[in-house]
Coordinates of C-alpha atoms and ligand atoms in Angstrom, one line a residue:
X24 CA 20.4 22.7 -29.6
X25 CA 20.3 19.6 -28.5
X26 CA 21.4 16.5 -30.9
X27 CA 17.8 15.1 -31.5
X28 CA 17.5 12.3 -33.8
X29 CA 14.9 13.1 -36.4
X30 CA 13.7 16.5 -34.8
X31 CA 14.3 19.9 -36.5
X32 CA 15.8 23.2 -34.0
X33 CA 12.0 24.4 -34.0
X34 CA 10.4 21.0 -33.2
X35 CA 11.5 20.1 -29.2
X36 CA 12.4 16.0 -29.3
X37 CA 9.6 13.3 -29.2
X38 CA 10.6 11.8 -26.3
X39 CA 9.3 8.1 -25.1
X40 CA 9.5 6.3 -21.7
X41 CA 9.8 2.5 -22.0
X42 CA 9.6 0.7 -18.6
X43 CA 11.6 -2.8 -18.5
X44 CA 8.4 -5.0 -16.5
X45 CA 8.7 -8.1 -18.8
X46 CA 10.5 -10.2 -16.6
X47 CA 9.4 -13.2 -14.1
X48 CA 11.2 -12.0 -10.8
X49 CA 12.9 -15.7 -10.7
X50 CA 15.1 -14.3 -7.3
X51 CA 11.9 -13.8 -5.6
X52 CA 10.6 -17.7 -5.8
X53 CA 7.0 -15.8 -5.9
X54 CA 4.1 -17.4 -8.6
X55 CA 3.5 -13.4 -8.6
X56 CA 5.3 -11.1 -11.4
X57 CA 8.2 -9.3 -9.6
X58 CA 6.9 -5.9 -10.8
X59 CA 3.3 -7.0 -8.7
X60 CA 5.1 -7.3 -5.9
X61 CA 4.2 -4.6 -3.6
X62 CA 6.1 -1.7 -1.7
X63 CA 4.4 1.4 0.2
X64 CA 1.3 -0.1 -0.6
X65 CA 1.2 -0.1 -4.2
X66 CA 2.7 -2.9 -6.9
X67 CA 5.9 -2.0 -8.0
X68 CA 5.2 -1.0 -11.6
X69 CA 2.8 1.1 -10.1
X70 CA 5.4 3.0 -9.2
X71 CA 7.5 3.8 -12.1
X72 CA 4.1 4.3 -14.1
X73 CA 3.2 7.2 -11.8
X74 CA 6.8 8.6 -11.9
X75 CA 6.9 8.5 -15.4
X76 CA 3.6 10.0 -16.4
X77 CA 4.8 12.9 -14.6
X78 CA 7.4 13.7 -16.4
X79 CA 5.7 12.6 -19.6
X80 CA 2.1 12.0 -21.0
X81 CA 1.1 8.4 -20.7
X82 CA 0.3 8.3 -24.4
X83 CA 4.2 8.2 -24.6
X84 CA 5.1 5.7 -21.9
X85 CA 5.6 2.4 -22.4
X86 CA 5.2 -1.0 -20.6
X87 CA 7.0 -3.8 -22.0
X88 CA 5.1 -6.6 -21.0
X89 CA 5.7 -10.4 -21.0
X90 CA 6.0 -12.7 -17.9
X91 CA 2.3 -13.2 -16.7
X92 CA 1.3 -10.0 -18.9
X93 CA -2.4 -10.0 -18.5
X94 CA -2.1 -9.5 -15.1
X95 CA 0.2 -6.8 -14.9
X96 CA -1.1 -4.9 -18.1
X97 CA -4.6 -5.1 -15.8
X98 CA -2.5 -3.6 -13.1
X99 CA -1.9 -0.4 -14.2
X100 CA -3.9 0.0 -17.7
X101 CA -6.1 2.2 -15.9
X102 CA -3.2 4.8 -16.0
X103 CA -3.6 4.7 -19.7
X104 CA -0.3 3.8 -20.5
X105 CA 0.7 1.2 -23.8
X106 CA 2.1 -2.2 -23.7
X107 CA 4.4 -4.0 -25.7
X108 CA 4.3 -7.4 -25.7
X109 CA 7.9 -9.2 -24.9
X110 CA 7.0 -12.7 -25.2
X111 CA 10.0 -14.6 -24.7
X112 CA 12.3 -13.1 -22.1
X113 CA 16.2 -12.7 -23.4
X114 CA 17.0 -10.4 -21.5
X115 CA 16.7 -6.1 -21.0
X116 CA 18.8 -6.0 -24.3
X117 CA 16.1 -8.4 -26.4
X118 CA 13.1 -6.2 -24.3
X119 CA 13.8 -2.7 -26.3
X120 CA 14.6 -4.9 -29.6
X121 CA 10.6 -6.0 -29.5
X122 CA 9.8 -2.5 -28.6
X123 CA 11.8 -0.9 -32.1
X124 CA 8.3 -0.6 -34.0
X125 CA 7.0 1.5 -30.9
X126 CA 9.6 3.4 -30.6
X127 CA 10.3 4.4 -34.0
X128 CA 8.7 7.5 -34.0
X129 CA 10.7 9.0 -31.0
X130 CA 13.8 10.8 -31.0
X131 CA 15.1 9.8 -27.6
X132 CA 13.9 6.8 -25.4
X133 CA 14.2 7.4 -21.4
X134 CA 14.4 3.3 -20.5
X135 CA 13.0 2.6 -16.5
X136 CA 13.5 -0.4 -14.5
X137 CA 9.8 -1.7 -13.4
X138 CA 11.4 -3.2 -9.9
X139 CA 13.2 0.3 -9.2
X140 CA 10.4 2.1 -7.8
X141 CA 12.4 4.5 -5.6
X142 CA 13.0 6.8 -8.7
X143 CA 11.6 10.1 -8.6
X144 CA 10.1 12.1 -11.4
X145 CA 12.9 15.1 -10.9
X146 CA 15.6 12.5 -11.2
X147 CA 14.1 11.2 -14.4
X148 CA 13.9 14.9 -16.1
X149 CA 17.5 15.4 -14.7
X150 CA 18.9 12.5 -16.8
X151 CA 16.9 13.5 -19.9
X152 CA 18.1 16.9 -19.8
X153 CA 21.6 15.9 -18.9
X154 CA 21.6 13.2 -22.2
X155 CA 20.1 16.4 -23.9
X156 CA 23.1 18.7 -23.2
X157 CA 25.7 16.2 -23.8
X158 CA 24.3 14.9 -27.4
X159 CA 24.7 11.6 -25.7
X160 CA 23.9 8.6 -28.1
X161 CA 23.5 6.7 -24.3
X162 CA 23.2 8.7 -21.0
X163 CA 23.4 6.1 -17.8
X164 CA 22.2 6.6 -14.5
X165 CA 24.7 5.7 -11.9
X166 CA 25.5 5.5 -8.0
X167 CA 27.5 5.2 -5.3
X168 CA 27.0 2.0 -2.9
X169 CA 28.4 0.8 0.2
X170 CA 27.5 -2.8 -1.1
X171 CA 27.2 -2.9 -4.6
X172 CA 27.1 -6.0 -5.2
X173 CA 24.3 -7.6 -8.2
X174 CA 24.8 -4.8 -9.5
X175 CA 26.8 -4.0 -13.0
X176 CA 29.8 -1.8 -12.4
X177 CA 30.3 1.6 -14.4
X178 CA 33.7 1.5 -16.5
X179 CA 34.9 5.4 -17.1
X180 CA 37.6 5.9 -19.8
X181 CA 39.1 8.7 -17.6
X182 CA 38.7 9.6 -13.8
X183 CA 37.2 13.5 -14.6
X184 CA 34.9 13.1 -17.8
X185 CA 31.9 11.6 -17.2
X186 CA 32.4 9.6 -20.5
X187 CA 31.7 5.4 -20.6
X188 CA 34.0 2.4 -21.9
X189 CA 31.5 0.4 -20.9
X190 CA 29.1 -1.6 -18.0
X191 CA 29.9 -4.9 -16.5
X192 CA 27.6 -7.0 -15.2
X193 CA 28.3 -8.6 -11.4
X194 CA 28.9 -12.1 -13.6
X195 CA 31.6 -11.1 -15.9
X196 CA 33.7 -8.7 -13.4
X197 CA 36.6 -9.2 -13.3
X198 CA 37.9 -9.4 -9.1
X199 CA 39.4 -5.5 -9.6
X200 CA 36.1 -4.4 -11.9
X201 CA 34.3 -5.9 -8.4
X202 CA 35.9 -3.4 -6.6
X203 CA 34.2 -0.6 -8.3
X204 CA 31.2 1.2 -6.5
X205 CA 29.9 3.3 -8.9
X206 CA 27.4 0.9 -10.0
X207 CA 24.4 1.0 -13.4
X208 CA 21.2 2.2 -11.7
X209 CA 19.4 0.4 -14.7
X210 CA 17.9 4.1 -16.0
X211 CA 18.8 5.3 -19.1
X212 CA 18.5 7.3 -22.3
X213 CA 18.9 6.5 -25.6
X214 CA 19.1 8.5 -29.2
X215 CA 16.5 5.9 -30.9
X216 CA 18.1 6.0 -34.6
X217 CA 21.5 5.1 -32.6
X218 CA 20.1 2.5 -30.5
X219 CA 18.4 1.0 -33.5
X220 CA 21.4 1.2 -35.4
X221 CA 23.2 -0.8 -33.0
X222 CA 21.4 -2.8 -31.0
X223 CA 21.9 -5.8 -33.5
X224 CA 25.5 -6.3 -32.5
X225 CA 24.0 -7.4 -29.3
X226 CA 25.4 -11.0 -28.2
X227 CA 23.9 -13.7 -25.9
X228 CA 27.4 -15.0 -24.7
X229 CA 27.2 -14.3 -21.4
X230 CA 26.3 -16.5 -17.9
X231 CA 22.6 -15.9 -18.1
X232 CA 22.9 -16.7 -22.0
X233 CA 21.0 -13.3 -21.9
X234 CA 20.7 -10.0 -24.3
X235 CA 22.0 -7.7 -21.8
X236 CA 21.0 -3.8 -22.5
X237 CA 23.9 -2.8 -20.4
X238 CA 26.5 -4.3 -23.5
X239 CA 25.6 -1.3 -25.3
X240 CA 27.8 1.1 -23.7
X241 CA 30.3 -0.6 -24.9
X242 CA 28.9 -1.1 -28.0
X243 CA 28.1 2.5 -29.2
X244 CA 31.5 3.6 -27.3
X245 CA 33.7 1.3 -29.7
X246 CA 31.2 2.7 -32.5
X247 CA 32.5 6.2 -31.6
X248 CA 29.0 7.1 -29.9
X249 CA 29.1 9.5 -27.0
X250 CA 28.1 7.2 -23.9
X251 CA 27.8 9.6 -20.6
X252 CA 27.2 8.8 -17.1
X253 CA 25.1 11.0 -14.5
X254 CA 25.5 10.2 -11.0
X255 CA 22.8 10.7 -8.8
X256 CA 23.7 12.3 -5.0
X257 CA 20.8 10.2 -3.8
X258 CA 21.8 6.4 -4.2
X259 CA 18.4 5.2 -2.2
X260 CA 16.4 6.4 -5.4
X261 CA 17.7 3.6 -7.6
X262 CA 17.6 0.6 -5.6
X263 CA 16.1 -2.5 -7.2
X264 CA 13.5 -5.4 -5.8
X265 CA 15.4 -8.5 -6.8
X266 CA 14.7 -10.5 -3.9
X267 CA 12.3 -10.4 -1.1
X268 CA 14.9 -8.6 1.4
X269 CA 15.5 -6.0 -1.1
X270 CA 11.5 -5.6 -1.2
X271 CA 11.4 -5.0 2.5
X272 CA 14.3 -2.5 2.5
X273 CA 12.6 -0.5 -0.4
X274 CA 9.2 -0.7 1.7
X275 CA 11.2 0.9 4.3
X276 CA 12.7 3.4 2.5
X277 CA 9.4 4.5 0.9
X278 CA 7.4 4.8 4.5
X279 CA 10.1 7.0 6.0
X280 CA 10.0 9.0 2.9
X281 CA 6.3 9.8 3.7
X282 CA 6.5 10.0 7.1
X283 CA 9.1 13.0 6.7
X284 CA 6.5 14.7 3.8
X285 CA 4.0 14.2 6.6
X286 CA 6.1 15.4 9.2
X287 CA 7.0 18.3 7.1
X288 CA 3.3 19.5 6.6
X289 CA 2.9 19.7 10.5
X290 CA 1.8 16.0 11.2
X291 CA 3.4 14.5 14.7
X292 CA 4.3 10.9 14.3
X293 CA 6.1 10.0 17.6
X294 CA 7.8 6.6 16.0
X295 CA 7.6 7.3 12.8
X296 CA 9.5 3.5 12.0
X297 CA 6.6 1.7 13.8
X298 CA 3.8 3.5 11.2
X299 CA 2.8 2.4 7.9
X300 CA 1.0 5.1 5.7
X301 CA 0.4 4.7 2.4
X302 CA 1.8 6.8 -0.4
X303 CA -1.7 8.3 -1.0
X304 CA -2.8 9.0 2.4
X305 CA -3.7 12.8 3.2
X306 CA -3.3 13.8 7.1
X307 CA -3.8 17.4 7.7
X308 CA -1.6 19.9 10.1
X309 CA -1.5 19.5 14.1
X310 CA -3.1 15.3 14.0
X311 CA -0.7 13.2 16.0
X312 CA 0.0 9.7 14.7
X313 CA 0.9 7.1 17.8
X314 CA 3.3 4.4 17.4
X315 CA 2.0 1.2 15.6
X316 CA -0.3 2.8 13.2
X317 CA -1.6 1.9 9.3
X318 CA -3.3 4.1 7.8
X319 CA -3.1 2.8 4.1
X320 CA -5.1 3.4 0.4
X321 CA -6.6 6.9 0.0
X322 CA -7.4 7.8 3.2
X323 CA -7.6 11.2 4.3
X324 CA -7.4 12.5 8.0
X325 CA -8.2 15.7 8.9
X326 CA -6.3 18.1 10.8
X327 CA -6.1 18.4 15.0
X328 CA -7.2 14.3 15.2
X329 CA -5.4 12.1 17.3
X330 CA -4.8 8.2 15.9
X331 CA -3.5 5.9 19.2
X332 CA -1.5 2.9 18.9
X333 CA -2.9 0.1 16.6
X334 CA -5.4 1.6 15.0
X335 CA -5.9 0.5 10.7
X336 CA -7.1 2.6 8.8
X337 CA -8.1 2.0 5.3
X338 CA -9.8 4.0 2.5
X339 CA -11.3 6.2 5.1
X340 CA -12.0 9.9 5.3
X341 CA -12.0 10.9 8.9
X342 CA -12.8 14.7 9.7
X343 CA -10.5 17.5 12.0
X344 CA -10.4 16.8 15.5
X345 CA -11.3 13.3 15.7
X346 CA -10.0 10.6 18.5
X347 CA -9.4 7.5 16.9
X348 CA -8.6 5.6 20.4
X349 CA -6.6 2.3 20.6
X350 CA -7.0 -0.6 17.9
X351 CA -9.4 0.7 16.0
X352 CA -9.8 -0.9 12.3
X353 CA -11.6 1.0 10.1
X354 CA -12.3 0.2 6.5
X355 CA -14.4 2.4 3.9
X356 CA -15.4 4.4 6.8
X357 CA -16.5 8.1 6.9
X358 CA -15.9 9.6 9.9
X359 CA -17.5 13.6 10.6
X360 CA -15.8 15.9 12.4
X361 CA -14.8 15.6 16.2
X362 CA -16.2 12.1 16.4
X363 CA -15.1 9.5 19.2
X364 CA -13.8 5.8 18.2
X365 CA -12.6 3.2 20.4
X366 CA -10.3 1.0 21.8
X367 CA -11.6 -1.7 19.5
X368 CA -14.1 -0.3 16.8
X369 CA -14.5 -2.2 13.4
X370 CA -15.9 0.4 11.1
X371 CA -16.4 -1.9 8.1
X372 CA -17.7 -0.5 4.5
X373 CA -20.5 2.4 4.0
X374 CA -20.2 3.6 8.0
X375 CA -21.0 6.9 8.0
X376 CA -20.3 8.7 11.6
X377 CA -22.0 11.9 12.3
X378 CA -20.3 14.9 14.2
X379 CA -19.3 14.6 17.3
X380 CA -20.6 10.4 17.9
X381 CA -19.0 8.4 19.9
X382 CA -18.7 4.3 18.8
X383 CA -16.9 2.8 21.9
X384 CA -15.7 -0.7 23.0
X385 CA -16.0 -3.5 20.5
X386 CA -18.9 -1.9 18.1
X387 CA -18.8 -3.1 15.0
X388 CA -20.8 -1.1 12.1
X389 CA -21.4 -1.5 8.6
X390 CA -23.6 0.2 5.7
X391 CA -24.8 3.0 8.6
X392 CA -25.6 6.4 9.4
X393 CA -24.7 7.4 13.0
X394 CA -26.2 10.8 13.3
X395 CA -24.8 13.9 14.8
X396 CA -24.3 13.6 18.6
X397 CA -25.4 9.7 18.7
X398 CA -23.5 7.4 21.1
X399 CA -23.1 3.6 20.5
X400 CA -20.7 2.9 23.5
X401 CA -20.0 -0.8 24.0
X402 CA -20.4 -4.2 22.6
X403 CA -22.5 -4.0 19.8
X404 CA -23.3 -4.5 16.2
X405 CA -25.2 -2.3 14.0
X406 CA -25.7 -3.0 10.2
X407 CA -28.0 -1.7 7.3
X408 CA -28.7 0.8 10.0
X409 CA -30.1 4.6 9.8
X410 CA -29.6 6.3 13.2
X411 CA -30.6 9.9 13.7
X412 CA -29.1 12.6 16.2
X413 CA -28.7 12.2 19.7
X414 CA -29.8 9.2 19.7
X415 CA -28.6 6.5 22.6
X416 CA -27.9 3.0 21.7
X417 CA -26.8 0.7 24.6
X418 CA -24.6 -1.9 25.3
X419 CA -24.9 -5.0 23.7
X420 CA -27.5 -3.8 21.3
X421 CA -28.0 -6.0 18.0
X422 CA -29.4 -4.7 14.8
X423 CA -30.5 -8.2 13.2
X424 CA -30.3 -7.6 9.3
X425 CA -30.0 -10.4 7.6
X426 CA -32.5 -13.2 7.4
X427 CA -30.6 -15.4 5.5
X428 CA -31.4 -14.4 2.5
X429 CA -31.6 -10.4 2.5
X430 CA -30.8 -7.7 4.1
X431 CA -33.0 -5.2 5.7
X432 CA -33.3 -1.8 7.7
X433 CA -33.1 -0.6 11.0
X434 CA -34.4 3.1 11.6
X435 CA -33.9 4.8 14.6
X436 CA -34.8 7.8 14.7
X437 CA -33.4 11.2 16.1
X438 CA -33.5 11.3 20.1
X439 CA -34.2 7.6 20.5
X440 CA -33.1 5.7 23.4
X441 CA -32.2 2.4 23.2
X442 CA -31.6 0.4 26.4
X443 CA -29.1 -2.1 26.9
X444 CA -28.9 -5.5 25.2
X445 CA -31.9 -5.0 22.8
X446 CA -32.2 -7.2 19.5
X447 CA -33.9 -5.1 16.8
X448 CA -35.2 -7.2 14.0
X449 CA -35.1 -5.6 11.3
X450 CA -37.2 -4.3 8.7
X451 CA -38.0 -2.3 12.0
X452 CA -38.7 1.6 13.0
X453 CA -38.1 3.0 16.3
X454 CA -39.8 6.7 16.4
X455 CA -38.5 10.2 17.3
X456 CA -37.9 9.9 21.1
X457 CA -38.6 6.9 21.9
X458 CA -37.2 4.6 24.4
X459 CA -36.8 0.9 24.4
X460 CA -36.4 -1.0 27.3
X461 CA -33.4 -3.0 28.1
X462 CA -32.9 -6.8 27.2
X463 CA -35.3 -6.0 24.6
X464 CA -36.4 -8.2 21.4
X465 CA -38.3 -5.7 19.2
X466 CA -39.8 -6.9 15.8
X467 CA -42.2 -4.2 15.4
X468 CA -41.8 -0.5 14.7
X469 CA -42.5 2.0 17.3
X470 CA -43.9 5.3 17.5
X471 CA -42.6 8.6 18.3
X472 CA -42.5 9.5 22.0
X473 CA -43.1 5.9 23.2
X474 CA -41.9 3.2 25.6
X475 CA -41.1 -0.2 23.9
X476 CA -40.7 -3.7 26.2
X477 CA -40.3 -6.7 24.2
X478 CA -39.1 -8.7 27.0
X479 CA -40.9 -11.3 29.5
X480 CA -42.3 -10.4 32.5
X481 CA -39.7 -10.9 35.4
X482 CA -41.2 -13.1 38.0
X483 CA -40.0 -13.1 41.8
X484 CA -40.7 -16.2 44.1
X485 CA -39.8 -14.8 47.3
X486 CA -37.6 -17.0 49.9
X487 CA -37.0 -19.4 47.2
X488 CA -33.1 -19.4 47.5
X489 CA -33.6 -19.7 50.9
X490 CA -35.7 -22.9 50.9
X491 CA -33.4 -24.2 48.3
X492 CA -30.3 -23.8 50.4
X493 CA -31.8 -25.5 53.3
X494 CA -32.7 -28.1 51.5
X495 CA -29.5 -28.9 50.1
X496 CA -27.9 -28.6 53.4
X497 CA -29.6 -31.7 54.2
X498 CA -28.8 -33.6 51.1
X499 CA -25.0 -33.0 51.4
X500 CA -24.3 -33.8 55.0
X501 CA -21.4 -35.7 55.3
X502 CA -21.8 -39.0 57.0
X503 CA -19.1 -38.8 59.7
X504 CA -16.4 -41.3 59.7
X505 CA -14.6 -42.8 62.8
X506 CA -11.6 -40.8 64.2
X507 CA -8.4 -42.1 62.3
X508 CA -9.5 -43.4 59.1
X509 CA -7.7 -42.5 56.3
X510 CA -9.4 -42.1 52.9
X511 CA -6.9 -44.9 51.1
X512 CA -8.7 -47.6 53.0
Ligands
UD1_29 C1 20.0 -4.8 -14.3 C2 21.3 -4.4 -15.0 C3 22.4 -4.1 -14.0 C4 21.9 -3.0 -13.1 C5 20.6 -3.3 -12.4 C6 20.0 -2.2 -11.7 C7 21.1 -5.7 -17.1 C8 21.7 -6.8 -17.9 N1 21.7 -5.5 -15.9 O1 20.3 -6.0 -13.6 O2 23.5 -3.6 -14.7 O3 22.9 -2.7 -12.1 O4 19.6 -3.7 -13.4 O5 18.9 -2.5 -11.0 O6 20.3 -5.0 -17.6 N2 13.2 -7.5 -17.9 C9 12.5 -7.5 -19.1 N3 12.7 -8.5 -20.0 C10 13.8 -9.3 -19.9 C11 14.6 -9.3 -18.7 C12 14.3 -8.3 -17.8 O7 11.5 -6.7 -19.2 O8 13.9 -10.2 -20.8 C13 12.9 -6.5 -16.9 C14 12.7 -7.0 -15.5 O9 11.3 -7.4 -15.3 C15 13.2 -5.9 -14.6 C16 14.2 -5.2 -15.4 O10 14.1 -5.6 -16.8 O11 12.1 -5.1 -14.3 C17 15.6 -5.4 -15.0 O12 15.9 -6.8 -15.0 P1 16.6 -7.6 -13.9 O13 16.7 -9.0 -14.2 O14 16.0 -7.2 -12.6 O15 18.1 -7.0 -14.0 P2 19.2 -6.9 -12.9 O16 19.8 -8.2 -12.7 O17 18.7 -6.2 -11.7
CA30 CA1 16.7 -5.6 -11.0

């Protein structure tokens, strides 16, 4: 069994999660709190939180809080996770210290980095369970890197235990200690009656005049505590967002890491380091993703859909077999099944496209119903709109909803043709199978099965361009000028 603080061999251990997210982020010269920053779509902390609460419940993770702490507690309080409140900032050491009276009740602490948001939930249960079978007072996650410089260097007391002296931070290395690349991946686990014990020999003398967490291995080693490092085969997962090129590297890693869970559920993404998807995003089996694309938030794409080249896509559900064509933005859009969009659709919030429609060349829609079947090809904009089946609106066709003040209605219903370049000015109806004219203005509903004209009367005055012409011709004669004279004189 397991050494486990306080719990009995019946009793499995109470086991907490406290996430380090107190700190300002200083490196990244940013007025926003480091862990707000955001990777793969989603702040930082956001993250970690979602790692750990799936390894534990979020009754029993968390959040210690300090820099800007409104703002990131409103970040992620949704998940349900606590906060603890570190006011003043000394450091990752001083950060568990305010978190004692929350932790007391726990056995074993599992401590998270809020900027390392690579870490997955299998490497998190790995390092309990390893701490678990090695009755570790302190069990450290460690790596491998090719650089690892910032980070603090793992000091083994012998080649082939996986036992700790201690950890040294960048600052104090010495030039040999540099040379080390096993490096503290800033996760760990703690016994919380030994780190409680303990964590008051802590000391401040240091370069950043800090209480540095990382001094207890050395600590509870010299106290005769067990201190045990795991090394993780995957190095990627503990990377940490310290400065703004470390952000973009960790962005990086996180969109290829989708792209290949994509890929692996039968997605085609032909260059998959030109796409940016979104951790949440749901594309089914047999869609093919062009170069250049964003699909970010929740959206979900349905299977045997085809998204060209730089196309956005945000917090959209689009149906199977749809043809998202060239740079398309879509935003809040629904999309039915083997609908038509593009090049150049704006799908802003509440567009609702029926089965099978087509929205073509630079049609912008929002807050509408495009029935099954219906066609809005080119140029146009239709807003606070309900549009049957089959219906045909032209090019250039303008719903007018807003007078300023409100916004109002356009009905079109199912069959309805609308002709090219007509202003609809809403509250207005235009009836089952009706047509309107082109170049129409119309302002009052129409019935079913009729012809609208809301335009004037075209008026022809025959031989007028002719009579025009001639008479110009006589107005612009040029006076002639005598042979040899230049136009300087
Ligand atoms: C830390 C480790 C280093 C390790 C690296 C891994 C220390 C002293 N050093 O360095 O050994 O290699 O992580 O990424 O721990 N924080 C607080 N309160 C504070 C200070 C920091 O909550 O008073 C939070 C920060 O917001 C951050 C985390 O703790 O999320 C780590 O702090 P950071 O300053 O980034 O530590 P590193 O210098 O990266
Ligand atoms: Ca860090």
């Amino acid at each position: 069994m397991a050494k486990s603080g306080n719990s009995s061999a019946s009793n499995p251990p109470r086991v907490a999660v406290a996430i380090l997210a107190a700190g300002k982020g200083t490196r990244l010269k940013s007025k926003l709190p480091k862990v707000l920053h955001e990777v793969g779509g989603k702040p930082l902390l956001a993250h970690v939180v979602a790692a750990a609460t799936r390894v534990l419940p979020a009754s029993d993770v968390f959040a210690i809080i300090g820099y800007e702490a409104g703002r990131v507690r409103g970040t992620v309080a949704h998940t349900g996770v606590n906060f603890v409140l570190q006011s003043e900032q000394k450091g990752t050491g001083h950060a568990l210290k305010v978190a004692r009276e929350a932790l007391s009740p726990y056995d074993h602490v599992i401590v998270l980095s809020g900027d390392a948001p690579l870490i997955t939930p299998q490497t998190i249960a790995r390092l309990l369970n390893f701490h678990l079978d090695q009755h570790a007072a302190m069990t450290l996650l460690s790596a491998e890197l090719d650089n690892p410089t910032g980070y603090g260097r793992v000091i083994r007391t012998g080649r082939r235990n996986n036992e700790v002296r201690a950890i040294v931070e960048e600052k104090s290395a010495s030039a040999a200690q540099r040379k080390i690349r096993e490096i503290n991946a800033g996760f760990y686990v703690f016994d919380v009656a030994e780190l409680f014990v303990y964590i008051k020999e802590l000391s401040a003398v240091n370069p950043h005049s800090e209480y540095y967490l990382t001094d207890m291995a050395g600590i509870l080693c010299k106290a005769k505590q067990r201190v045990v490092v795991w090394k993780t085969e995957d190095a990627r997962e503990v990377l940490g967002a310290n400065t703004h090129a470390e952000l973009a590297i960790i962005d990086h890693q996180m969109r290829a890491r989708k792209c290949y869970e994509l890929m692996a559920e039968g997605v085609s993404i032909f260059y998959p380091g030109s796409c940016v998807i979104d951790g949440d995003v749901a594309i089914g089996a047999d869609t093919v993703i062009e170069p250049y694309v964003q699909i970010l938030g929740k959206s979900r794409i349905g299977s045997g859909c085809r998204v060209r080249s730089y196309s956005v896509i945000r917090d959209s559900e689009i149906g199977d077999g749809v043809l998202v064509r060239n740079g398309c933005i879509l935003e809040g859009a629904r999309v039915a099944a083997d609908a038509a969009l593009g090049p150049y659709s704006h799908l802003r919030p509440d567009s609702h496209i029926g089965e099978g429609a087509h929205v073509g060349n630079f049609v912008e829609t929002k807050k509408v119903k495009l029935g099954k079947g219906s066609k809005a090809n080119h140029l146009t904009y239709l807003g606070d709109a309900e549009i049957g089946e089959g219906v045909n609106v032209g090019a250039g066709t303008i719903t007018c909803n807003y007078d300023g003040v409100h916004k109002h209605t356009t009905t079109i219903e199912d069959g309805a043709f609308i002709g090219s370049d007509t202003t609809l000015v809403a509250p207005v109806r235009v009836g089952k199978g009706s047509y309107v004219g082109a170049a129409s203005c119309i302002t009052h509903d129409v019935p079913e099965d009729s012809l609208a004209l809301g335009r004037a009367p075209q008026v022809v005055k025959e031989g007028w361009a002719r009579n025009r012409r001639a008479s110009r011709k006589e107005m612009i004669q040029p006076k002639k000028l005598p042979r040899g004279t230049s136009f300087e004189e």
